[in-house]
Amino acid sequence: MPYSSVLNHVLHASRYALVFSIFFILLPRIFFRSHSDSLLEGFFRNYIKSVFFFIILGYSLVLLKLYELLTVVAILIYLLLYLYRKKHSISSWEELVHIQMVWVYDIADGLIRPGQIIKDWLLKKKTEFKLSALKYFGSWSAMGYRVLFLSVFVYTAYLRFYDALKHAAPAMSDSYVVIAWIKYIDRKMLFRDGIYPQGFHTYLDFLHKFSDLDPLYIVNYSGPLHGVLITLSLYFVVTRWTGQRVPGVLVALIYGLLGSYLPLGWMRQAATNSQEFAFIFIMPALYFFSKYIEKGRRDDLITASAALFLIGLVHSLAFACVGLGMSLLLLLSLLIGWRDNLYKALRISLVGICGVVVAIIPVGIGLLMGKEFYGASAEFLLSQTLLPIAPELGIIDFLAGFAFVILLLFLLIKRKQSKELFAVGYTILFGMATFCLYYYGGVVTKNIVISSRSGELWGLIVPVVLGMGWYAISQLLGPLRNKVVQFVLGFCLICYIFFSIRPQPIIPYKMEYESGVEQYLHISTMLRPTEWMIVSQEEGYSLVYGKGYHLMLENFLELYNPYVKELKGCPVDIFIYHEKKVFWPDLDSSIMDYSIYENREIQNQKIKEWLDIYEKNHDNLNTFYEDDNLKIVRIHQAPSLEEKNQTIWGIK
C-alpha cells in the first residue's frame, strides 16, 4: 500500500488519534477533575497535566527497567480503581472487590445489561452535544466566529500536515535522532547518545507503544500536530486575556498561516522537534500563572507548575523563555499591588525554584550513570560567532512596534477602566523583552544559540503582541467594538490571505530519497524482524533499528568480498541500497558538510562494482526495487541446517 494513499493514512492516523484521545483527552478528564471556564481551557489544563504525568511515569519506569506496556496498563488500572474507591467512599480494597464481583454476577444474571448502559450513555452524550452545538452555533454572530476559527485552523493544519501525508521521508535531520531516541526509550535505554532532555521522546514513545505504529508514523504525524497546537495555544491565551474571539483568530492567522513572514524556522512547523513541542506550553503556563495572581485559585497554580516542569524536562531554551516570562509577571504583579500579590509571588517563585530542580534532576541522573552531555547540543550551546549581526527587521516587526505604541496609549487612556490592563501591560513587558533578546542578544553575547534561536521566541510572541494590539485599537475606536464590524474585517482579512497571499504547504528538506523510505516500510511489513538487514547510509539506522538489522554501506564494503557467496553474520535477506544519483539535501552551504556526500559518491561507485561482481559469480541476487535515482538489490541466503535447528528448536 503506497504511503500517500488515503487508506494507508486512515488506518495509521486513526490509531494515532485513538491513542492520543485516550491518553490526553479521556483519561485526564477522569484523573484530573478541575474547574475550567471554557472547553478549550479544560483541554489545556488536562493536556498539560497528563503530558507531565506520563513523562514522569516514563522516566521512572525506564530507570527502574520496568517500562513495559503491561506495567503502564496495570498502573493506570490501579489509579482508576483508586479514584473509583475514593469517589464512592469505599473503605477497603476488599469491599471494592466485593462490589465488582456483585456487578459481574448481576451482568451474568441479566440484572444489568451493559449494552443498555452504553446506549443510554451515548444518548446522553448526543443530547449534550446538541446543547453544546446550540450554544456554540445558536446565533448568527456565534456561527460567524466559529466559521472564522475553523477556516483558519483547517488551513493551518493543511499547511503543516501536507508533507507528512504526502511524503514518507522524515522532515529535517532532527527527525532521525527523534526516531532513534524513541526506540531507545522503548528499550529502556536512557541517555543512549548522551545527556539531553528526554521528556519529549518519552511522550512520543507512549504514543508508539500503545498504537503499535512504526515510529516513523509517530514522528511524521506529531510534528504537524504540535504546530497546530502551538497555534491553538496562542488563540486560547489571547481570547482569554481579551474576552474576544477576533484578536485570537488574528493571532492564529498570523502564526498559523503567515509563519514565513515571522523570524522563525517555518519548516520546523512541519517537523518533529522538542523545541516546538515545548513551545505549546509556554503561553498557557504564563496564562495560568497570571490567572493565579488574579484569582488565587490553587488549580491554576498546579496547572502552571505542571507546564513549567514539563517544559524543563523537554527543552532548555523554552524553559529559559518561560523563566523570563515568569520573572516579568512577578515584577508587574508587585508593581501594581505588592501587598495583595506578595504571597502569590513568593509561591510562584518557589515553583520556579522547584522547576529548576526538576529540570536538573535528569542531568544529575545522567552524570551518575556515567554519561556525558549530548555532543551536538553541548557544542551548539557553547559556540560563539566572531561577527554577530543584528537581524534584519521585516514588516511584521514594524507592525509589532506600532502595536506596542497602541498598547501604551491604551494603558494611558484606559488605566482606570479596563480589567484587561494587566494582560496589556504584561504583553508590553514580555514582548519588548523578547524583542530586545532577538535584536540585541546575539550581538551582545556573540552566542550562536541566542543569535539563531531568539528569533524563534520572538516569532512565538509577536502574534500575541499584534493580537493584543488589535484588541487595544478596537477598544479605543468606538465603531470597531461592534461585533459585526469585527467579523466583517476578520472575514475580509482571511479572504485576502486565502486568495491573494495563498500560503503554500510547508515542505521541509529531506535527508534521503522518498522511495528508499517507502521500501523500508514495505520490507519491514513483509518479513520477520530477525530475517532481514538493510545496507545503506546512516539515515537508515534510525529507521531500521528495532525492526531489523542495519549495516552502513562503508562497513559492508570493508567486511564482505563479492567473490564469496555466503555473507557470514548476515540474516537470510540482505537489501542493499545503491544510489545511482547520490541524494544531496537542500541545506544552506554554511551547515552543509560536503565531504560526507563526496565520500558517499565514492562509496556508491564502489558498491555498484561490488554488486556487478557478485551478480556475475552468484545466483542469489535480484533487483528488489529500481527507479531513476535508487536501486535496491536483494541477496537471499538459504539458511543452513544449523540455523534451521536454531530457529525451530533453539539448539545448534
Short mmCIF file of C-alpha atoms in Angstrom, two decimals, residues 231-520:
data_model
loop_
_atom_site.label_atom_id
_atom_site.label_comp_id
_atom_site.label_asym_id
_atom_site.label_seq_id
_atom_site.Cartn_x
_atom_site.Cartn_y
_atom_site.Cartn_z
CA THR A 231 -1.37 28.00 17.15
CA LEU A 232 -4.29 26.84 19.29
CA SER A 233 -2.43 27.76 22.49
CA LEU A 234 -1.85 31.32 21.25
CA TYR A 235 -5.51 31.62 20.25
CA PHE A 236 -6.57 30.32 23.65
CA VAL A 237 -4.42 32.73 25.68
CA VAL A 238 -5.34 35.86 23.70
CA THR A 239 -9.08 35.10 23.70
CA ARG A 240 -8.95 34.57 27.47
CA TRP A 241 -6.95 37.73 28.10
CA THR A 242 -9.16 39.94 25.92
CA GLY A 243 -12.53 38.21 26.28
CA GLN A 244 -12.93 38.48 22.50
CA ARG A 245 -12.57 35.94 19.70
CA VAL A 246 -11.40 38.17 16.85
CA PRO A 247 -7.99 39.02 18.42
CA GLY A 248 -7.47 35.29 18.99
CA VAL A 249 -8.37 34.46 15.39
CA LEU A 250 -5.93 37.17 14.25
CA VAL A 251 -3.15 35.65 16.36
CA ALA A 252 -3.89 32.18 14.95
CA LEU A 253 -3.97 33.57 11.44
CA ILE A 254 -0.56 35.26 11.82
CA TYR A 255 1.20 32.31 13.43
CA GLY A 256 -0.69 29.58 11.59
CA LEU A 257 -0.71 30.98 8.05
CA LEU A 258 1.88 33.76 7.85
CA GLY A 259 4.76 31.99 9.58
CA SER A 260 7.02 32.57 6.58
CA TYR A 261 6.89 36.29 7.48
CA LEU A 262 7.92 35.61 11.08
CA PRO A 263 11.55 35.29 12.23
CA LEU A 264 11.20 31.59 12.96
CA GLY A 265 12.15 28.37 11.21
CA TRP A 266 8.97 27.97 9.16
CA MET A 267 9.80 24.45 8.02
CA ARG A 268 10.18 23.38 11.65
CA GLN A 269 6.40 23.76 11.92
CA ALA A 270 6.04 20.58 9.84
CA ALA A 271 8.91 18.72 11.52
CA THR A 272 9.08 16.95 14.87
CA ASN A 273 11.36 18.70 17.35
CA SER A 274 11.37 19.01 21.12
CA GLN A 275 11.60 22.81 20.88
CA GLU A 276 8.28 23.17 19.06
CA PHE A 277 6.66 20.70 21.45
CA ALA A 278 7.79 22.79 24.43
CA PHE A 279 6.51 25.94 22.71
CA ILE A 280 2.95 24.57 23.01
CA PHE A 281 3.08 25.14 26.77
CA ILE A 282 4.90 28.49 27.12
CA MET A 283 1.94 30.86 26.77
CA PRO A 284 -0.56 28.59 28.61
CA ALA A 285 1.92 28.36 31.51
CA LEU A 286 2.18 32.14 31.72
CA TYR A 287 -1.58 32.49 31.35
CA PHE A 288 -2.30 30.15 34.27
CA PHE A 289 0.33 31.91 36.41
CA SER A 290 -1.33 35.26 35.62
CA LYS A 291 -4.74 33.78 36.38
CA TYR A 292 -3.46 32.55 39.73
CA ILE A 293 -2.25 36.07 40.54
CA GLU A 294 -5.66 37.43 39.57
CA LYS A 295 -7.92 34.90 41.33
CA GLY A 296 -5.69 32.91 43.67
CA ARG A 297 -7.08 29.50 42.62
CA ARG A 298 -4.93 26.56 43.64
CA ASP A 299 -5.69 24.60 40.46
CA ASP A 300 -4.35 27.45 38.31
CA LEU A 301 -1.05 27.28 40.18
CA ILE A 302 -0.93 23.48 39.86
CA THR A 303 -1.59 23.64 36.11
CA ALA A 304 1.01 26.36 35.58
CA SER A 305 3.53 24.43 37.68
CA ALA A 306 2.97 21.25 35.67
CA ALA A 307 3.51 23.23 32.45
CA LEU A 308 6.74 24.73 33.81
CA PHE A 309 8.06 21.36 34.99
CA LEU A 310 7.32 19.55 31.75
CA ILE A 311 8.96 22.34 29.71
CA GLY A 312 12.07 21.88 31.85
CA LEU A 313 12.02 18.17 31.05
CA VAL A 314 11.63 18.82 27.32
CA HIS A 315 13.71 21.78 26.13
CA SER A 316 16.18 24.12 27.86
CA LEU A 317 15.65 27.16 25.61
CA ALA A 318 11.88 27.07 26.07
CA PHE A 319 12.44 26.68 29.82
CA ALA A 320 14.61 29.82 29.84
CA CYS A 321 11.90 31.66 27.89
CA VAL A 322 9.14 30.75 30.33
CA GLY A 323 11.51 31.70 33.17
CA LEU A 324 11.90 35.16 31.63
CA GLY A 325 8.12 35.41 31.31
CA MET A 326 7.61 34.41 34.95
CA SER A 327 10.13 36.99 36.17
CA LEU A 328 8.37 39.80 34.31
CA LEU A 329 4.99 38.54 35.51
CA LEU A 330 6.14 38.69 39.14
CA LEU A 331 7.64 42.14 38.63
CA LEU A 332 4.42 43.50 37.15
CA SER A 333 2.23 41.91 39.83
CA LEU A 334 4.31 43.50 42.60
CA LEU A 335 4.30 46.89 40.87
CA ILE A 336 0.51 47.04 40.62
CA GLY A 337 -0.23 45.74 44.13
CA TRP A 338 2.61 44.30 46.14
CA ARG A 339 0.57 43.92 49.33
CA ASP A 340 -2.10 41.81 47.63
CA ASN A 341 0.28 39.84 45.43
CA LEU A 342 3.37 39.34 47.61
CA TYR A 343 2.29 35.94 48.97
CA LYS A 344 1.30 34.73 45.50
CA ALA A 345 4.59 36.00 44.08
CA LEU A 346 6.52 34.08 46.74
CA ARG A 347 4.63 30.88 45.91
CA ILE A 348 5.30 31.33 42.18
CA SER A 349 8.98 32.00 42.97
CA LEU A 350 9.11 28.75 44.94
CA VAL A 351 7.52 26.95 41.98
CA GLY A 352 10.21 28.46 39.74
CA ILE A 353 12.97 27.13 42.01
CA CYS A 354 11.32 23.70 42.02
CA GLY A 355 11.14 23.89 38.22
CA VAL A 356 14.90 24.40 38.02
CA VAL A 357 15.42 21.42 40.33
CA VAL A 358 13.08 19.24 38.24
CA ALA A 359 14.93 20.24 35.05
CA ILE A 360 18.31 19.44 36.63
CA ILE A 361 17.37 16.05 38.12
CA PRO A 362 17.70 14.14 34.78
CA VAL A 363 21.12 15.75 34.29
CA GLY A 364 22.20 14.50 37.70
CA ILE A 365 20.87 11.03 36.93
CA GLY A 366 22.77 11.00 33.65
CA LEU A 367 26.01 12.04 35.32
CA LEU A 368 25.55 9.34 37.98
CA MET A 369 25.10 6.84 35.15
CA GLY A 370 28.49 7.94 33.80
CA LYS A 371 27.03 9.63 30.73
CA GLU A 372 28.39 12.74 29.05
CA PHE A 373 26.35 15.57 27.58
CA TYR A 374 24.96 15.00 24.10
CA GLY A 375 27.82 16.20 21.91
CA ALA A 376 25.92 18.08 19.22
CA SER A 377 23.83 20.08 21.71
CA ALA A 378 26.73 20.82 24.07
CA GLU A 379 28.85 22.09 21.19
CA PHE A 380 25.98 24.19 19.83
CA LEU A 381 25.24 25.66 23.27
CA LEU A 382 28.83 26.87 23.77
CA SER A 383 29.53 28.01 20.21
CA GLN A 384 30.45 31.64 19.61
CA THR A 385 30.21 33.73 16.46
CA LEU A 386 33.03 36.14 15.61
CA LEU A 387 30.93 38.60 13.59
CA PRO A 388 27.46 38.83 15.15
CA ILE A 389 24.99 40.75 13.02
CA ALA A 390 21.68 42.18 14.19
CA PRO A 391 18.75 40.58 12.34
CA GLU A 392 17.12 42.49 9.52
CA LEU A 393 13.68 43.72 10.56
CA GLY A 394 10.65 42.88 8.43
CA ILE A 395 7.13 44.18 8.06
CA ILE A 396 5.87 42.03 10.96
CA ASP A 397 8.46 43.59 13.28
CA PHE A 398 7.41 47.11 12.32
CA LEU A 399 3.76 46.19 12.82
CA ALA A 400 4.69 44.89 16.27
CA GLY A 401 6.37 48.24 17.01
CA PHE A 402 3.15 50.01 16.03
CA ALA A 403 1.20 47.58 18.25
CA PHE A 404 3.45 48.46 21.21
CA VAL A 405 2.62 52.15 20.72
CA ILE A 406 -1.12 51.40 20.59
CA LEU A 407 -0.90 49.25 23.72
CA LEU A 408 0.92 52.03 25.59
CA LEU A 409 -1.76 54.51 24.53
CA PHE A 410 -4.41 52.06 25.72
CA LEU A 411 -2.73 51.87 29.13
CA LEU A 412 -2.64 55.65 29.45
CA ILE A 413 -6.22 56.24 28.30
CA LYS A 414 -7.96 53.27 29.96
CA ARG A 415 -5.79 52.95 33.06
CA LYS A 416 -8.78 53.01 35.44
CA GLN A 417 -11.46 51.46 33.26
CA SER A 418 -10.35 48.16 31.75
CA LYS A 419 -9.98 44.84 33.54
CA GLU A 420 -7.59 43.68 30.78
CA LEU A 421 -4.92 46.24 31.77
CA PHE A 422 -2.77 43.59 33.47
CA ALA A 423 -2.69 41.45 30.31
CA VAL A 424 -1.94 44.51 28.16
CA GLY A 425 0.87 45.66 30.45
CA TYR A 426 2.32 42.17 30.58
CA THR A 427 2.20 41.86 26.79
CA ILE A 428 4.21 45.08 26.51
CA LEU A 429 6.82 43.94 29.06
CA PHE A 430 7.24 40.39 27.79
CA GLY A 431 7.02 41.39 24.13
CA MET A 432 9.65 44.13 24.39
CA ALA A 433 11.97 41.91 26.44
CA THR A 434 11.70 39.15 23.83
CA PHE A 435 12.30 41.63 21.00
CA CYS A 436 15.41 43.03 22.73
CA LEU A 437 16.71 39.48 23.16
CA TYR A 438 16.05 38.84 19.47
CA TYR A 439 17.60 42.05 18.17
CA TYR A 440 20.45 42.64 20.63
CA GLY A 441 21.01 39.26 22.30
CA GLY A 442 23.21 37.72 19.62
CA VAL A 443 25.20 40.93 19.07
CA VAL A 444 25.94 41.41 22.77
CA THR A 445 26.62 37.80 23.79
CA LYS A 446 28.04 36.53 20.47
CA ASN A 447 26.43 33.22 21.39
CA ILE A 448 25.18 31.19 18.42
CA VAL A 449 22.23 29.73 20.37
CA ILE A 450 20.91 33.17 21.29
CA SER A 451 21.69 34.54 17.85
CA SER A 452 19.93 31.74 15.96
CA ARG A 453 17.11 30.73 18.32
CA SER A 454 15.97 34.03 19.86
CA GLY A 455 14.09 34.63 16.61
CA GLU A 456 12.04 31.51 17.36
CA LEU A 457 10.94 33.05 20.68
CA TRP A 458 10.16 36.42 19.13
CA GLY A 459 8.26 34.63 16.37
CA LEU A 460 6.13 32.97 19.06
CA ILE A 461 5.40 36.21 20.95
CA VAL A 462 4.93 38.69 18.08
CA PRO A 463 1.50 37.29 17.05
CA VAL A 464 0.35 37.79 20.66
CA VAL A 465 1.58 41.40 20.55
CA LEU A 466 -0.31 42.00 17.30
CA GLY A 467 -3.47 40.33 18.59
CA MET A 468 -3.43 42.39 21.78
CA GLY A 469 -2.71 45.48 19.66
CA TRP A 470 -5.83 44.79 17.60
CA TYR A 471 -7.81 44.47 20.80
CA ALA A 472 -6.50 47.84 22.01
CA ILE A 473 -7.43 49.52 18.71
CA SER A 474 -10.93 48.03 18.81
CA GLN A 475 -11.41 49.41 22.33
CA LEU A 476 -10.06 52.85 21.50
CA LEU A 477 -12.08 53.27 18.30
CA GLY A 478 -15.81 53.06 19.01
CA PRO A 479 -17.05 51.56 15.69
CA LEU A 480 -14.59 48.66 15.96
CA ARG A 481 -16.24 47.48 19.18
CA ASN A 482 -19.23 46.37 17.13
CA LYS A 483 -19.13 42.58 16.70
CA VAL A 484 -20.49 42.77 13.15
CA VAL A 485 -17.76 45.21 12.13
CA GLN A 486 -15.09 43.00 13.72
CA PHE A 487 -16.47 39.93 11.98
CA VAL A 488 -16.56 41.66 8.57
CA LEU A 489 -12.98 42.91 8.96
CA GLY A 490 -11.81 39.47 10.07
CA PHE A 491 -13.62 37.81 7.18
CA CYS A 492 -12.09 40.24 4.66
CA LEU A 493 -8.59 39.69 6.08
CA ILE A 494 -8.94 35.91 5.88
CA CYS A 495 -10.24 36.12 2.30
CA TYR A 496 -7.31 38.34 1.35
CA ILE A 497 -4.81 35.87 2.79
CA PHE A 498 -6.56 32.83 1.32
CA PHE A 499 -6.93 34.21 -2.19
CA SER A 500 -4.16 36.79 -2.55
CA ILE A 501 -1.21 35.67 -0.44
CA ARG A 502 -2.24 31.99 -0.66
CA PRO A 503 0.23 30.41 1.80
CA GLN A 504 1.72 27.22 0.42
CA PRO A 505 2.20 23.93 2.29
CA ILE A 506 5.41 23.61 4.27
CA ILE A 507 7.87 21.23 2.61
CA PRO A 508 10.89 20.69 4.89
CA TYR A 509 14.18 19.46 3.48
CA LYS A 510 14.78 15.71 3.38
CA MET A 511 17.84 13.60 4.06
CA GLU A 512 17.15 10.71 1.67
CA TYR A 513 15.04 9.60 -1.26
CA GLU A 514 11.33 9.13 -0.70
CA SER A 515 11.41 5.75 -2.43
CA GLY A 516 14.04 4.43 -0.02
CA VAL A 517 11.82 5.10 3.00
CA GLU A 518 8.76 3.62 1.30
CA GLN A 519 10.70 0.45 0.54
CA TYR A 520 11.84 0.24 4.15
#
